[in-house]
mmCIF file of C-alpha atoms in Angstrom:
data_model
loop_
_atom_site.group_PDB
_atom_site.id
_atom_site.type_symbol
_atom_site.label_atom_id
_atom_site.label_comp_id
_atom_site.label_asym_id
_atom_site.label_seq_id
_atom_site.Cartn_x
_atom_site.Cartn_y
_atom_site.Cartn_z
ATOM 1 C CA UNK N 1 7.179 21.415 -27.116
ATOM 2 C CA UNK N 2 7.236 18.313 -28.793
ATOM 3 C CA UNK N 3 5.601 15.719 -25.997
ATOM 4 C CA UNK N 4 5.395 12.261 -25.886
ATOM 5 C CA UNK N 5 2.503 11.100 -23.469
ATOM 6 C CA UNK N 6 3.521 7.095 -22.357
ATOM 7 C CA UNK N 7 0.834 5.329 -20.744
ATOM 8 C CA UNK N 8 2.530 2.226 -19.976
ATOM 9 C CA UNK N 9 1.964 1.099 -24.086
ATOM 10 C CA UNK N 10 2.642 -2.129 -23.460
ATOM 11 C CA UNK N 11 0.236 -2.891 -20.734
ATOM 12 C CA UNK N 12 -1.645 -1.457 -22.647
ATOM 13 C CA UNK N 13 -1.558 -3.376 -25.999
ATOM 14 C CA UNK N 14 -1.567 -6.582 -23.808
ATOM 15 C CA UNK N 15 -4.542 -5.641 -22.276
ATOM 16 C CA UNK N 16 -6.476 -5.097 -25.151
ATOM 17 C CA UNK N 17 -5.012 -8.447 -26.616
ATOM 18 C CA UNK N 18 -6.198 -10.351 -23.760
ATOM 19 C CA UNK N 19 -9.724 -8.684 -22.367
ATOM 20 C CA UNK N 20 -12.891 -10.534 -22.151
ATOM 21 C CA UNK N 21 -15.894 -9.120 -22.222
ATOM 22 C CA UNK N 22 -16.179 -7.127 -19.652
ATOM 23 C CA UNK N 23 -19.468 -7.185 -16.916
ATOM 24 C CA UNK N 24 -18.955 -3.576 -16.273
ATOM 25 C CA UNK N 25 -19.049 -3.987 -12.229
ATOM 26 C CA UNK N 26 -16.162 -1.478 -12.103
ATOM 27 C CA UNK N 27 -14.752 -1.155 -8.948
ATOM 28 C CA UNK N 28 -16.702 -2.369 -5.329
ATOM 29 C CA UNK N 29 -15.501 -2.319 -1.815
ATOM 30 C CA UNK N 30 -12.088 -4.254 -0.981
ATOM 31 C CA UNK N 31 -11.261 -3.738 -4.725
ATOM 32 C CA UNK N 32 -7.286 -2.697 -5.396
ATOM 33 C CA UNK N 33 -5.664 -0.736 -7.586
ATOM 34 C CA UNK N 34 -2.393 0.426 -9.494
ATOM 35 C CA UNK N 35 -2.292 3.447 -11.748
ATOM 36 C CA UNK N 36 0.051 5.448 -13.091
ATOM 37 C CA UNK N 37 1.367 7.926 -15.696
ATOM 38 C CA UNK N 38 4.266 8.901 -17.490
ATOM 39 C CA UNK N 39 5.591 11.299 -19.580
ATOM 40 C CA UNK N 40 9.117 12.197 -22.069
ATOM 41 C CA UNK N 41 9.139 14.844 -23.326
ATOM 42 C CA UNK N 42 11.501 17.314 -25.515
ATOM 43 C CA UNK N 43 11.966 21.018 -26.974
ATOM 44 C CA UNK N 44 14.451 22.528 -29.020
ATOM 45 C CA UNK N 45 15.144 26.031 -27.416
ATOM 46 C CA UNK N 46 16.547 27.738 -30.491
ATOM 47 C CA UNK N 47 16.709 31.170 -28.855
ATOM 48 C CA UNK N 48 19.594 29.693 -26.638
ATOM 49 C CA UNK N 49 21.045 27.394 -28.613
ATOM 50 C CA UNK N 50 20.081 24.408 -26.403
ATOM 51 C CA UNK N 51 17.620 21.375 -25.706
ATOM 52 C CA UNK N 52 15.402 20.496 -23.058
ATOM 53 C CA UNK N 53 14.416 16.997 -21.943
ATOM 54 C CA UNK N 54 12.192 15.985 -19.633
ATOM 55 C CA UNK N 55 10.613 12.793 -17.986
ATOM 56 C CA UNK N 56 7.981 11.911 -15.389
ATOM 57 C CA UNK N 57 7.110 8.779 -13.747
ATOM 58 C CA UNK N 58 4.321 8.454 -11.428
ATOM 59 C CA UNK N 59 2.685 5.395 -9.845
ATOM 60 C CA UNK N 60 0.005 4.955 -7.701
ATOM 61 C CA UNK N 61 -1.771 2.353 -5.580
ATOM 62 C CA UNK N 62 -5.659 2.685 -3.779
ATOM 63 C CA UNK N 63 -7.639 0.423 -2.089
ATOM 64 C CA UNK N 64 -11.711 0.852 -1.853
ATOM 65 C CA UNK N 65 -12.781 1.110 1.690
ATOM 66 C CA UNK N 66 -16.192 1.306 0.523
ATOM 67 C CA UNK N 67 -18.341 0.930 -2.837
ATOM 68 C CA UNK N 68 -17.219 4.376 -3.613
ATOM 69 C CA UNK N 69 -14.492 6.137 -1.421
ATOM 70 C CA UNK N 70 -10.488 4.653 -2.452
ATOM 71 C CA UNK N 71 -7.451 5.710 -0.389
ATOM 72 C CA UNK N 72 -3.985 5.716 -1.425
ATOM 73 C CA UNK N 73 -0.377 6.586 -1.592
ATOM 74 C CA UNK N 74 1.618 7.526 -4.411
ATOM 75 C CA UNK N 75 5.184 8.462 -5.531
ATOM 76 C CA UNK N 76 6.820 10.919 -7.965
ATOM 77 C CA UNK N 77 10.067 11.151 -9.792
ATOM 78 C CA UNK N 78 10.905 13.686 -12.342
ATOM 79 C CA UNK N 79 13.428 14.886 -14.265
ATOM 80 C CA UNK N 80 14.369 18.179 -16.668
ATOM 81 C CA UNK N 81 17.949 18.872 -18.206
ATOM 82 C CA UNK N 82 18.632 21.880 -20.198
ATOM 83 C CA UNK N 83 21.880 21.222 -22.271
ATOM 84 C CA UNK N 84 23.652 23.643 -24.498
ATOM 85 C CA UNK N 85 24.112 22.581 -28.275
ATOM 86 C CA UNK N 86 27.908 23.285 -28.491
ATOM 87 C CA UNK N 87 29.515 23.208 -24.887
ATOM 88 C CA UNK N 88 28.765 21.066 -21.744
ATOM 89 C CA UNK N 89 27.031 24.000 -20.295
ATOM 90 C CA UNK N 90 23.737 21.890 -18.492
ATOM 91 C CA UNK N 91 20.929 22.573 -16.023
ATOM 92 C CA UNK N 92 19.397 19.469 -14.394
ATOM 93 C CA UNK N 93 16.454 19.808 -11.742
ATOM 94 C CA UNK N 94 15.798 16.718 -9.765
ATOM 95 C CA UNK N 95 12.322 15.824 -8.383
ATOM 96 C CA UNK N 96 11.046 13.063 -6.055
ATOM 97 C CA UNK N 97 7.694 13.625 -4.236
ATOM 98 C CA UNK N 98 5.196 11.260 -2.382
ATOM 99 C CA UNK N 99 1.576 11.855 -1.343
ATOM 100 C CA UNK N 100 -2.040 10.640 -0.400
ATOM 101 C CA UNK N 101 -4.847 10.889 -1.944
ATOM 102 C CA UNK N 102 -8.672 10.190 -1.599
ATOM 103 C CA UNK N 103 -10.827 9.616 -4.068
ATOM 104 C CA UNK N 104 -14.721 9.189 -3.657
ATOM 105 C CA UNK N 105 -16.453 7.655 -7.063
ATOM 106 C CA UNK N 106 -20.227 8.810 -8.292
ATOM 107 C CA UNK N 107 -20.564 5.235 -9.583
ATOM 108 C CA UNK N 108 -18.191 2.919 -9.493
ATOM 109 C CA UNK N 109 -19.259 0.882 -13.263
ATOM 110 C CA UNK N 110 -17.430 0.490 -16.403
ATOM 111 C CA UNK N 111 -17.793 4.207 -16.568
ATOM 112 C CA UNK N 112 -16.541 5.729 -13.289
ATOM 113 C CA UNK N 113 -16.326 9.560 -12.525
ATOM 114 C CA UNK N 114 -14.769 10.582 -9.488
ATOM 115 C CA UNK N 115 -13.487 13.385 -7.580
ATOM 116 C CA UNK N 116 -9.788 13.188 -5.978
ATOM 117 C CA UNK N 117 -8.075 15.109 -3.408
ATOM 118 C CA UNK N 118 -4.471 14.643 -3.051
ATOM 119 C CA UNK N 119 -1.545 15.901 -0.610
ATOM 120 C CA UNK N 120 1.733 15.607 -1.921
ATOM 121 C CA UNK N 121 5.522 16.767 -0.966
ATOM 122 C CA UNK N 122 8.210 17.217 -3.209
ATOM 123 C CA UNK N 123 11.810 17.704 -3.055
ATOM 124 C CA UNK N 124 13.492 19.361 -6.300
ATOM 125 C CA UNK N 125 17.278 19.565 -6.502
ATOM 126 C CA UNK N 126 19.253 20.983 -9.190
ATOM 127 C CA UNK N 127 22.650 20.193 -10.006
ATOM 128 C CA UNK N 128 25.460 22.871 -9.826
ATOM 129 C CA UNK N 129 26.330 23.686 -13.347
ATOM 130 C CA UNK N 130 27.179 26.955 -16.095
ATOM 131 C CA UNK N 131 24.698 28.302 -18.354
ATOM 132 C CA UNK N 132 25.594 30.205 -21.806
ATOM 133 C CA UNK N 133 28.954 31.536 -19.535
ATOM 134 C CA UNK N 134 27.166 32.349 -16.020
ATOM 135 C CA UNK N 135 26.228 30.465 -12.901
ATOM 136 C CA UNK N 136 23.327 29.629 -12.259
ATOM 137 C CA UNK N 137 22.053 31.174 -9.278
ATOM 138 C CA UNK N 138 20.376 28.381 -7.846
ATOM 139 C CA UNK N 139 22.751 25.886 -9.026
ATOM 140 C CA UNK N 140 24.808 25.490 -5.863
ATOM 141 C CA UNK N 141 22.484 22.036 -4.482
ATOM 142 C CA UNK N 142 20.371 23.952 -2.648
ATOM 143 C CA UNK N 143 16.595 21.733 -2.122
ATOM 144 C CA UNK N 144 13.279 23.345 -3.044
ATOM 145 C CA UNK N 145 10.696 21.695 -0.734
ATOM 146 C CA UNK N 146 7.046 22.114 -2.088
ATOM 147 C CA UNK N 147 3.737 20.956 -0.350
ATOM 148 C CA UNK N 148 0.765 20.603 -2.042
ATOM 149 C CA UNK N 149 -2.958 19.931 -1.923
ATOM 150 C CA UNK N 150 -5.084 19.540 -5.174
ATOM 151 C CA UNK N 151 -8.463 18.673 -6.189
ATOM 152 C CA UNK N 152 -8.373 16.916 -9.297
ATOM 153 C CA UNK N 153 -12.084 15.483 -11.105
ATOM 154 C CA UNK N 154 -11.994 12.994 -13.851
ATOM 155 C CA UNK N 155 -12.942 9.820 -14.692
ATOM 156 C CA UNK N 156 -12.132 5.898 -15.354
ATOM 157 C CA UNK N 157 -13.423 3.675 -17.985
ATOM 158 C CA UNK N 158 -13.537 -0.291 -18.220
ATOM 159 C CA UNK N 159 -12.151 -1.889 -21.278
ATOM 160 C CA UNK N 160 -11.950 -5.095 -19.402
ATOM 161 C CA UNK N 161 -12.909 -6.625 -16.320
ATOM 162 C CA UNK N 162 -8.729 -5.842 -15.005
ATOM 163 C CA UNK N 163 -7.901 -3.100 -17.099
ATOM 164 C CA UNK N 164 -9.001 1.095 -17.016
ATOM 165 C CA UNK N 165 -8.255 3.959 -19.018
ATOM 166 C CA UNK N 166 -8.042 6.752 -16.683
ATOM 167 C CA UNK N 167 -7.998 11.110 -17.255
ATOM 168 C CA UNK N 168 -7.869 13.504 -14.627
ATOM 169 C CA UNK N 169 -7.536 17.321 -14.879
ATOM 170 C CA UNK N 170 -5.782 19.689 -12.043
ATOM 171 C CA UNK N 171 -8.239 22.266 -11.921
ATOM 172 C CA UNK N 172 -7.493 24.060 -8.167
ATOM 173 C CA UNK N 173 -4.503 23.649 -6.264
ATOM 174 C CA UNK N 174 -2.371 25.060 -3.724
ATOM 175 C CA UNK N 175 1.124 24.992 -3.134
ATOM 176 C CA UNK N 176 4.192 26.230 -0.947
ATOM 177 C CA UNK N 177 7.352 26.175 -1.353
ATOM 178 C CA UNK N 178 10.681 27.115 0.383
ATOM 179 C CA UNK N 179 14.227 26.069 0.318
ATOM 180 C CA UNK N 180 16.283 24.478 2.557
ATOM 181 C CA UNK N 181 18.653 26.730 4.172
ATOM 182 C CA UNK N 182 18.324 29.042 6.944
ATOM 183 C CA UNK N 183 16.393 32.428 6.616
ATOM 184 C CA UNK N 184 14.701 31.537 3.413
ATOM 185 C CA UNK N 185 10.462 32.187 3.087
ATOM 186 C CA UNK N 186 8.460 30.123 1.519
ATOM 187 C CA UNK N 187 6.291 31.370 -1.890
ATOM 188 C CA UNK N 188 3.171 29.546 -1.962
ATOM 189 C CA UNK N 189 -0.299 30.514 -3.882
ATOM 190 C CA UNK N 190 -3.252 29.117 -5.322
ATOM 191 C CA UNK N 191 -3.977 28.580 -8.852
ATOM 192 C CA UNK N 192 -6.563 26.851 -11.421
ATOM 193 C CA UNK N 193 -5.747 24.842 -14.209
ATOM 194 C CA UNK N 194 -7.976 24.898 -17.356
ATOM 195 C CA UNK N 195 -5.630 23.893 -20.280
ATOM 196 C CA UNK N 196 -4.195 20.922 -22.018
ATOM 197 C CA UNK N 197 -1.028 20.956 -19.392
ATOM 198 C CA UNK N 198 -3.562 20.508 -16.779
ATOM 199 C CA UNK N 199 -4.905 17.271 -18.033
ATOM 200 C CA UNK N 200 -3.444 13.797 -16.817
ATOM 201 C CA UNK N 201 -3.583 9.930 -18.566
ATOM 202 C CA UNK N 202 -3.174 6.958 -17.332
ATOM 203 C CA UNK N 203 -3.848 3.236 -16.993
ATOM 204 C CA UNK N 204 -5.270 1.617 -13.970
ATOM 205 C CA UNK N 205 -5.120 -2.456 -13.634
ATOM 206 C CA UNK N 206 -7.476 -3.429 -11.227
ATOM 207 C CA UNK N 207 -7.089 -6.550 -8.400
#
């Protein structure tokens, strides 16, 4: 898969443009945040003659209650089309989700590790469409509800007094989901994540 990672570039470049050295205080208690990733990515599926795009957008905001414990919210929306090369054959799954999270900091400097537990629910719909001359089984509207709870380690660092690069890695999780029409039972599981997929960027600005 060819992936482009996009963590908000531009905020980016302007921060860099415009920090001042920084004192390296980090966060403290009564200290605000937004963060947030996103993600585009593509891959030609040659074995089926078609492309897949996809897109992620993901913001966040926490507030310190203490020197080292943040609480927040956050939302979700996603997006992943598979589209045939020479018909409009299509699959498109839908996703919107919101959660909490905590987060409680080992230090709270210009280098801050931290360990975050987060609760989120998502709704995935996928559009009804034809794929290479069949329906889709699941293409009929029908909403996948998922629930989730995640532990998720990892780390900011202080390029400025405003500005934070920030990485976080999925590494246990569990999730259920189910969906939504009568009689249906819900598949849920754990699992750990230890590879690339598994690891998160973003950019956190500070307030």
């Amino acid at each position: 898969m060819k992936k482009l990672l996009l963590t908000a570039a531009a905020v980016f470049a302007f921060g860099f443009a415009n920090a001042q050295e920084s004192n390296g205080e980090g966060f403290e208690k009564g200290s605000m945040f937004l963060s947030g990733t996103a993600s585009f990515g593509t891959t030609d599926m040659k074995s089926m003659d078609a492309k897949e795009t996809s897109f992620v957008v993901a913001p966040k905001f926490g507030y310190f209650v203490t020197d080292n414990v943040a609480i927040g919210l956050g939302l979700g929306f996603g997006n992943s089309k598979i589209e045939a090369n020479d018909s409009n054959d299509k699959v498109e799954n839908k996703t919107t989700s919101f959660g909490a999270f905590g987060r409680y900091y080992v230090k709270t400097a210009k280098f801050a590790p931290f360990a975050e537990l987060n609760v989120n629910y998502a709704t995935t719909s996928t559009e009804y469409a034809k794929f290479m001359g069949q329906l889709i089984p699941f293409g009929n509207g029908v909403d996948i509800n998922t629930l989730s709870v995640n532990v998720a380690p990892g780390f900011n660092y202080f390029f400025s007094d405003n500005f934070a690069l920030e990485t976080s890695v999925g590494i246990l999780g569990y999730s259920s989901s189910k969906a939504d029409v009568d009689g249906a039972k819900a598949d849920s599981g754990f699992n750990i994540g230890l590879n690339f997929s598994n690891i998160n960027f973003g950019l956190i600005y500070k307030f």
